[in-house]
Amino acid sequence: MTHITINTTRLLRELRHLATLTDCPASPDPNTTAVTRIVFTPRDLEARAYILSLAQAAGFTTRIDAIGNTFLRFQGTDLNLAAVGTGSHADAIPHAGMYDGTVGVLGGLEAMRALKESGFTPRRSLETILFTSEEPTRFGIGCLGSRLLGGVLSPTTADALPDLLEETNLGAPSSPTVSSSAKVGSQDAPRTLHDVRTAAGFTGDLTTVPLPPNYFHAWLELHIEQGPLLERESIPIGIVTNIAAPASYRYTLEGLGGHAGALLMPDRRDALCAASELVLAIERHTLAANAAAHTSDAVATVGALQVHPGAVNSVPSRVTLMLDIRDTDSGRRDRTMSALRSDIADIQTRRGVTITEEQINADTPAISDPHILSVLQQVCEAESIPYKKMVSRAYHDTSFIARIAPVAMLFIPCRAGVSHRPDEYASPEAIALGTRILALTLARLANE
């Protein structure tokens, strides 16, 4: 199957059109493209409809489940065999770029089109999935669609998740065509995932979403690296051997607020000062975990922090912050958290504050399937394409498909390793090559 042709012009045109479906104003810098596309907003629904139309125009069968996961299928000759899957997401955090997730969705669709246009007929059906809400922006937990497909998240828990759109001011839909139920700050804004998805037209029972056992024979996701290694080493393809385990926590720090002039320093129980110590403790323990293990696989980030009352002349009485901590070794991640909790006890005592921890999720690492890795390597070698075996420190929908199927991931370089920013960029050549390697690998797996 070396005679397939990736229609790079078509694929890039579709990527660029998808980037126009955004709640960000046009960037003054022609070298950047800012995309905000939060799940179930009008822009997200437009993106879904666009991708669905492309699949239908190509003659593929389609279906949409109760959470909005969208399945694009190239029917195989033996419908009794498990399918071979690929795909990714199209939602985007506020002020992100145009390649994260979308390369995997449109690349998966283009891989199927290229195979079909070459005359290839798969024995096993090929399927590209557009996942719902890979980003945690709106509901506070990432990979909603794939968690439900993999049976990792209970439907009842999912439907009760609170809608956090009002807290996402950077992603506020600014178009006058946005309905009042989707606007930031609207008094009529839906309050839970169930409310939001129902308003968006996804009304089914979430208990119907999980995929049955052996639905997929194999799963392979194409994605930009979101790191600098492939570009730095001039290697065009990354073969992912495992995906780091993410965990998320919400911390609420309660102190004593008051007038910035009248509340004396010895009498203060400043929640923001305590939060500052907590953030630095998180950094310190993560660095120590890496140093002890001679690795760099542990990473931790506090990227969201809310201060109450949020006035320049008022001592903060309450702070809420979100911690994202990831590691390829879940045991090491747990030990880092244990060390952090010792510091939390000390901060509470010294500063007279109360710190409450709420675990949002704590997932396990995903390990790539040896057979899929072997097929990927064979394809790269047959095409004379250098590759690098590597770890994904970002987590992806593949992490949760791994609960129900053999999986792997395929990375392409992105400029300077930048992602989740308007200057995120993958070259046309990198996208085309990644899509070609994906198509050739899917073809081999589909005929097993």
Coordinates of C-alpha atoms in Angstrom, one line a residue:
M1 CA 0.0 0.0 0.0
T2 CA 2.6 2.6 -1.0
H3 CA 0.7 4.1 -3.9
I4 CA -1.7 6.1 -1.8
T5 CA -1.7 9.9 -2.2
I6 CA -2.4 12.3 0.7
N7 CA -4.3 15.3 -0.7
T8 CA -2.3 17.8 1.3
T9 CA -4.0 20.8 -0.4
R10 CA -7.4 19.5 0.7
L11 CA -6.3 18.7 4.2
L12 CA -4.7 22.1 4.8
R13 CA -7.8 23.9 3.4
E14 CA -10.0 22.0 5.8
L15 CA -7.7 22.7 8.8
R16 CA -7.7 26.4 7.9
H17 CA -11.4 26.5 7.5
L18 CA -11.9 24.8 10.9
A19 CA -9.6 27.5 12.4
T20 CA -12.1 30.2 11.3
L21 CA -14.7 28.6 13.6
T22 CA -13.5 30.4 16.6
D23 CA -14.6 32.9 19.3
C24 CA -11.2 34.7 19.2
P25 CA -10.9 37.8 17.1
A26 CA -8.6 37.7 14.2
S27 CA -4.9 38.0 15.2
P28 CA -3.0 41.1 14.0
D29 CA 0.0 38.8 13.5
P30 CA -0.3 36.9 10.3
N31 CA 1.9 34.2 11.6
T32 CA -0.5 33.2 14.4
T33 CA -4.0 31.9 14.5
A34 CA -5.9 32.2 17.8
V35 CA -8.6 29.6 18.3
T36 CA -11.2 29.4 21.1
R37 CA -13.7 26.7 20.6
I38 CA -15.2 25.5 23.9
V39 CA -17.4 22.4 23.8
F40 CA -21.1 22.9 23.1
T41 CA -20.7 26.6 22.2
P42 CA -22.0 27.6 18.7
R43 CA -18.5 27.5 17.3
D44 CA -18.0 24.0 18.5
L45 CA -21.3 22.9 17.0
E46 CA -20.4 24.5 13.7
A47 CA -17.0 22.6 13.7
R48 CA -18.8 19.3 14.4
A49 CA -21.3 20.0 11.5
Y50 CA -18.4 20.8 9.2
I51 CA -16.4 17.7 9.9
L52 CA -19.6 15.6 9.6
S53 CA -20.3 17.1 6.2
L54 CA -16.8 16.2 5.0
A55 CA -17.2 12.6 6.0
Q56 CA -20.7 12.3 4.4
A57 CA -19.4 13.9 1.2
A58 CA -16.7 11.2 1.1
G59 CA -19.3 8.5 1.3
F60 CA -18.6 7.4 4.9
T61 CA -21.3 6.3 7.3
T62 CA -21.7 8.4 10.4
R63 CA -23.3 8.3 13.8
I64 CA -23.3 10.5 16.9
D65 CA -23.7 9.3 20.5
A66 CA -25.4 10.9 23.4
I67 CA -22.4 12.9 24.5
G68 CA -21.7 14.0 21.0
N69 CA -18.8 11.7 20.1
T70 CA -19.0 11.5 16.3
F71 CA -18.1 8.3 14.4
L72 CA -17.0 8.4 10.7
R73 CA -16.8 4.9 9.3
F74 CA -15.2 3.4 6.2
Q75 CA -17.1 0.1 6.1
G76 CA -15.0 -3.0 5.8
T77 CA -15.8 -6.3 4.0
D78 CA -16.2 -8.3 7.2
L79 CA -18.6 -6.6 9.6
N80 CA -18.1 -9.3 12.2
L81 CA -14.5 -8.2 12.8
A82 CA -13.6 -5.5 15.3
A83 CA -12.8 -2.1 13.7
V84 CA -9.5 -0.2 13.5
G85 CA -9.9 3.3 15.0
T86 CA -8.3 6.7 14.9
G87 CA -9.3 10.2 15.7
S88 CA -8.9 13.1 18.2
H89 CA -10.7 16.3 19.2
A90 CA -11.7 19.7 17.8
D91 CA -12.5 21.7 20.9
A92 CA -9.9 24.2 21.9
I93 CA -9.0 26.0 25.1
P94 CA -9.2 29.9 25.2
H95 CA -6.6 31.5 22.9
A96 CA -5.2 28.2 21.6
G97 CA -3.8 27.2 18.2
M98 CA -5.2 25.5 15.2
Y99 CA -3.4 22.1 15.1
D100 CA -4.0 20.5 18.6
G101 CA -6.5 17.7 18.1
T102 CA -7.6 18.9 14.6
V103 CA -4.7 17.3 12.9
G104 CA -5.8 13.9 14.3
V105 CA -9.4 14.3 13.3
L106 CA -9.0 15.7 9.8
G107 CA -5.8 13.6 9.3
G108 CA -7.8 10.5 10.2
L109 CA -10.5 11.5 7.8
E110 CA -8.0 12.2 5.1
A111 CA -6.2 8.9 5.7
M112 CA -9.5 7.1 5.1
R113 CA -10.3 9.2 2.0
A114 CA -6.8 8.6 0.6
L115 CA -7.1 4.8 1.1
K116 CA -10.6 4.8 -0.4
E117 CA -9.5 6.9 -3.4
S118 CA -6.5 4.5 -4.0
G119 CA -9.0 1.6 -4.4
F120 CA -8.2 0.0 -1.1
T121 CA -11.0 -1.9 0.6
P122 CA -10.4 -2.8 4.2
R123 CA -11.2 -6.1 5.7
R124 CA -11.9 -4.5 9.1
S125 CA -13.9 -1.3 9.1
L126 CA -11.9 1.9 9.7
E127 CA -13.3 4.5 12.0
T128 CA -12.3 8.1 12.8
I129 CA -13.8 9.5 16.0
L130 CA -14.3 13.2 16.7
F131 CA -14.3 13.1 20.5
T132 CA -16.3 15.5 22.7
S133 CA -14.5 17.8 25.2
E134 CA -10.9 16.6 25.3
E135 CA -10.1 19.9 27.0
P136 CA -11.2 20.4 30.6
T137 CA -12.2 24.1 30.1
R138 CA -15.9 23.8 30.5
F139 CA -16.5 21.0 32.9
G140 CA -13.3 20.8 34.8
I141 CA -12.3 17.4 33.6
G142 CA -10.6 16.5 30.3
C143 CA -11.5 13.7 27.8
L144 CA -15.2 13.5 28.7
G145 CA -16.1 11.7 25.5
S146 CA -13.4 9.1 25.6
R147 CA -13.8 8.6 29.4
L148 CA -17.4 7.7 28.8
L149 CA -16.6 5.5 25.8
G150 CA -14.0 3.6 27.8
G151 CA -16.2 3.2 30.9
V152 CA -13.9 5.3 33.0
L153 CA -16.5 7.9 34.1
S154 CA -20.0 7.0 35.3
P155 CA -22.8 8.5 33.3
T156 CA -24.5 9.8 36.4
T157 CA -21.3 11.6 37.6
A158 CA -20.7 13.0 34.1
D159 CA -24.2 14.4 33.7
A160 CA -23.9 16.2 37.1
L161 CA -20.7 18.0 36.3
P162 CA -21.1 21.7 36.8
D163 CA -20.9 24.1 33.8
L164 CA -17.8 26.3 34.4
L165 CA -18.3 28.5 31.3
E166 CA -19.0 31.6 33.4
E167 CA -15.5 31.2 34.9
T168 CA -13.9 31.1 31.4
N169 CA -14.0 34.8 30.5
L170 CA -11.1 34.4 28.1
G171 CA -13.3 32.1 26.1
A172 CA -16.4 34.2 26.2
P173 CA -18.2 33.9 22.9
S174 CA -18.3 37.4 21.5
S175 CA -20.4 36.9 18.4
P176 CA -23.8 38.6 18.6
T177 CA -25.3 35.4 17.2
V178 CA -24.4 33.4 20.3
S179 CA -27.5 32.4 22.2
S180 CA -28.2 33.7 25.7
S181 CA -27.9 30.2 27.1
A182 CA -24.2 30.0 25.9
K183 CA -23.1 33.5 26.9
V184 CA -20.7 34.0 29.8
G185 CA -22.5 35.5 32.7
S186 CA -26.0 34.8 31.4
Q187 CA -28.5 34.3 34.2
D188 CA -30.1 31.6 32.0
A189 CA -26.8 29.6 31.5
P190 CA -27.3 25.8 32.0
R191 CA -25.8 24.5 35.2
T192 CA -24.7 21.0 34.5
L193 CA -23.4 18.9 31.6
H194 CA -26.8 17.3 31.2
D195 CA -28.4 20.8 30.8
V196 CA -25.7 22.0 28.4
R197 CA -25.6 18.9 26.2
T198 CA -29.4 18.8 26.0
A199 CA -29.5 22.5 25.0
A200 CA -26.9 21.6 22.3
G201 CA -29.1 18.8 20.9
F202 CA -27.4 15.8 22.5
T203 CA -30.4 14.3 24.4
G204 CA -29.7 10.6 24.7
D205 CA -29.0 8.6 27.8
L206 CA -25.3 8.5 28.6
T207 CA -25.5 4.8 29.6
T208 CA -25.6 4.1 25.9
V209 CA -22.2 5.7 25.3
P210 CA -19.6 3.1 26.5
L211 CA -18.3 0.9 23.7
P212 CA -18.8 -2.9 23.9
P213 CA -15.8 -5.1 24.6
N214 CA -13.6 -5.8 21.5
Y215 CA -15.2 -2.9 19.6
F216 CA -11.7 -2.0 18.4
H217 CA -9.0 -4.4 17.1
A218 CA -6.5 -1.5 17.3
W219 CA -6.5 2.2 17.9
L220 CA -3.9 4.8 16.6
E221 CA -4.1 8.5 17.2
L222 CA -2.2 11.1 15.2
H223 CA -1.2 14.3 17.1
I224 CA 1.3 17.1 17.1
E225 CA 4.0 16.4 19.7
Q226 CA 3.3 19.5 21.9
G227 CA 7.0 19.3 22.8
P228 CA 10.3 20.2 21.3
L229 CA 12.1 16.9 20.9
L230 CA 11.3 15.9 17.3
E231 CA 12.1 19.3 15.9
R232 CA 15.2 19.6 18.0
E233 CA 16.5 16.3 16.8
S234 CA 15.2 16.7 13.2
I235 CA 13.2 13.5 13.4
P236 CA 9.9 13.5 11.4
I237 CA 7.9 10.9 13.3
G238 CA 7.5 10.1 17.0
I239 CA 6.2 6.7 18.0
V240 CA 4.6 6.9 21.5
T241 CA 5.4 4.1 23.9
N242 CA 3.4 5.3 26.8
I243 CA 1.3 8.3 28.0
A244 CA 1.7 10.0 31.3
A245 CA -0.9 9.6 34.0
P246 CA -2.8 12.9 34.7
A247 CA -4.3 13.9 38.1
S248 CA -6.2 17.0 38.9
Y249 CA -7.0 18.6 42.3
R250 CA -8.9 21.6 43.5
Y251 CA -7.6 23.4 46.6
T252 CA -9.6 25.9 48.6
L253 CA -7.7 28.0 51.1
E254 CA -9.7 29.9 53.7
G255 CA -8.1 32.7 55.7
L256 CA -9.1 36.0 57.2
G257 CA -9.7 39.0 55.0
G258 CA -10.0 42.6 55.8
H259 CA -9.1 46.2 54.9
A260 CA -5.6 46.4 53.4
G261 CA -4.8 49.4 55.6
A262 CA -6.5 48.5 58.8
L263 CA -5.7 44.8 59.2
L264 CA -2.2 44.7 60.7
M265 CA 0.4 42.3 59.4
P266 CA 0.7 40.2 62.6
D267 CA -3.1 39.7 62.6
R268 CA -3.4 38.5 59.0
R269 CA -4.3 35.1 57.8
D270 CA -3.8 35.9 54.1
A271 CA -5.1 33.1 51.9
L272 CA -3.1 34.3 48.8
C273 CA 0.2 34.3 50.7
A274 CA -0.6 30.7 51.8
A275 CA -1.5 29.8 48.3
S276 CA 1.8 31.2 47.1
E277 CA 3.6 28.8 49.5
L278 CA 1.5 25.9 48.3
V279 CA 2.3 26.6 44.6
L280 CA 6.0 26.7 45.4
A281 CA 5.8 23.5 47.4
I282 CA 4.2 21.8 44.4
E283 CA 7.1 22.9 42.2
R284 CA 9.7 21.9 44.8
H285 CA 8.4 18.4 45.3
T286 CA 8.0 17.7 41.6
L287 CA 11.5 18.8 40.9
A288 CA 12.7 16.6 43.8
A289 CA 10.8 13.6 42.4
N290 CA 12.5 14.0 39.1
A291 CA 15.9 14.5 40.6
A292 CA 15.6 11.4 42.8
A293 CA 14.6 9.2 39.8
H294 CA 17.0 10.9 37.3
T295 CA 14.1 11.7 35.0
S296 CA 12.0 14.6 33.8
D297 CA 8.7 12.7 33.4
A298 CA 7.0 14.3 36.4
V299 CA 5.4 17.7 35.7
A300 CA 3.0 19.8 37.8
T301 CA 1.2 23.0 37.0
V302 CA -1.1 25.4 38.8
G303 CA -2.7 27.2 35.9
A304 CA -6.0 28.5 37.4
L305 CA -6.3 30.6 40.6
Q306 CA -9.2 32.6 41.9
V307 CA -8.8 35.2 44.6
H308 CA -11.7 36.5 46.8
P309 CA -12.7 39.2 47.0
G310 CA -10.2 40.2 44.3
A311 CA -9.8 43.9 45.3
V312 CA -6.4 45.7 45.4
N313 CA -7.2 47.2 48.9
S314 CA -8.6 44.0 50.5
V315 CA -6.6 41.2 52.1
P316 CA -7.6 37.9 50.3
S317 CA -9.8 35.7 52.5
R318 CA -10.2 32.8 50.1
V319 CA -8.3 31.3 47.2
T320 CA -9.2 28.5 44.9
L321 CA -6.6 26.9 42.7
M322 CA -6.3 24.0 40.4
L323 CA -3.4 21.6 40.2
D324 CA -2.5 19.4 37.2
I325 CA 0.1 16.8 38.0
R326 CA 1.3 14.2 35.6
D327 CA 3.8 11.4 35.6
T328 CA 4.6 8.2 33.6
D329 CA 4.8 6.5 37.0
S330 CA 1.6 6.8 39.0
G331 CA 3.4 5.6 42.2
R332 CA 5.9 8.4 41.9
R333 CA 3.1 10.8 41.4
D334 CA 1.3 9.6 44.5
R335 CA 4.5 9.9 46.5
T336 CA 4.9 13.5 45.3
M337 CA 1.3 14.2 46.5
S338 CA 2.1 12.7 49.9
A339 CA 5.1 14.9 50.3
L340 CA 3.0 17.9 49.3
R341 CA 0.3 17.1 51.9
S342 CA 2.9 17.2 54.7
D343 CA 3.7 20.8 53.6
I344 CA 0.0 21.6 53.5
A345 CA -0.3 20.7 57.1
D346 CA 2.6 22.9 58.0
I347 CA 1.2 25.9 56.0
Q348 CA -2.1 25.5 57.7
T349 CA -0.5 25.6 61.2
R350 CA 1.9 28.5 60.5
R351 CA -0.5 30.7 58.6
G352 CA -3.7 30.0 60.4
V353 CA -5.6 29.0 57.2
T354 CA -7.7 26.0 56.3
I355 CA -6.7 24.1 53.1
T356 CA -9.2 21.7 51.6
E357 CA -8.2 19.3 48.9
E358 CA -10.7 17.8 46.3
Q359 CA -9.5 15.2 43.8
I360 CA -11.0 15.7 40.4
N361 CA -9.4 12.7 38.8
A362 CA -6.3 10.5 39.1
D363 CA -5.8 8.4 36.0
T364 CA -3.3 5.6 35.3
P365 CA -0.6 5.7 32.6
A366 CA -1.5 4.2 29.2
I367 CA 1.0 1.7 27.7
S368 CA 1.1 1.3 23.9
D369 CA 0.4 -2.1 22.4
P370 CA 3.6 -3.8 21.2
H371 CA 2.0 -5.1 18.1
I372 CA 0.8 -1.7 16.9
L373 CA 4.2 -0.3 17.7
S374 CA 5.8 -3.0 15.6
V375 CA 3.5 -2.3 12.7
L376 CA 4.3 1.5 13.0
Q377 CA 8.0 0.8 12.9
Q378 CA 7.6 -1.5 9.9
V379 CA 5.7 1.2 8.0
C380 CA 8.3 3.8 8.8
E381 CA 11.2 1.6 7.8
A382 CA 9.4 0.6 4.6
E383 CA 9.0 4.3 3.8
S384 CA 12.6 5.1 4.9
I385 CA 11.3 7.5 7.5
P386 CA 13.4 8.0 10.6
Y387 CA 11.4 7.8 13.9
K388 CA 11.9 8.3 17.6
K389 CA 10.3 6.2 20.4
M390 CA 9.1 8.6 23.0
V391 CA 6.8 9.3 25.9
S392 CA 3.7 11.5 25.7
R393 CA 3.6 13.8 28.8
A394 CA 0.4 15.4 27.6
Y395 CA -2.6 13.1 28.0
H396 CA -4.9 12.4 25.2
D397 CA -8.2 10.6 24.4
T398 CA -6.1 7.6 23.6
S399 CA -5.4 7.3 27.4
F400 CA -9.0 6.2 27.9
I401 CA -9.5 4.2 24.8
A402 CA -6.6 2.2 26.2
R403 CA -9.0 0.8 28.8
I404 CA -10.9 -1.1 26.1
A405 CA -8.5 -1.5 23.2
P406 CA -4.9 -2.0 22.2
V407 CA -3.6 1.6 21.4
A408 CA -0.7 3.6 20.2
M409 CA 0.0 7.2 19.2
L410 CA 1.9 8.8 16.3
F411 CA 3.5 12.3 16.8
I412 CA 4.6 14.9 14.3
P413 CA 6.9 17.8 15.1
C414 CA 5.5 21.2 16.0
R415 CA 7.5 24.4 15.9
A416 CA 9.5 25.0 19.1
G417 CA 7.3 22.5 20.9
V418 CA 4.6 25.2 21.3
S419 CA 1.0 24.2 21.8
H420 CA -2.1 25.7 23.4
R421 CA -1.0 29.1 22.0
P422 CA -1.9 31.1 18.8
D423 CA 1.7 30.5 17.5
E424 CA 1.2 26.7 17.6
Y425 CA 2.4 25.4 14.2
A426 CA 3.0 22.2 12.3
S427 CA 4.3 22.4 8.7
P428 CA 2.3 21.1 5.8
E429 CA 5.1 18.6 5.1
A430 CA 4.9 17.2 8.7
I431 CA 1.1 17.0 8.6
A432 CA 1.1 15.2 5.2
L433 CA 3.8 12.7 6.3
G434 CA 2.1 12.0 9.6
T435 CA -1.2 11.4 7.7
R436 CA 0.5 9.1 5.2
I437 CA 2.1 7.0 8.0
L438 CA -1.2 6.8 9.7
A439 CA -3.0 5.7 6.5
L440 CA -0.4 3.0 5.8
T441 CA -0.5 1.7 9.3
L442 CA -4.3 1.7 9.4
A443 CA -4.4 -0.3 6.2
R444 CA -2.1 -3.0 7.5
L445 CA -4.0 -3.3 10.8
A446 CA -7.4 -3.3 8.9
N447 CA -6.3 -6.3 6.8
E448 CA -5.2 -8.4 9.8

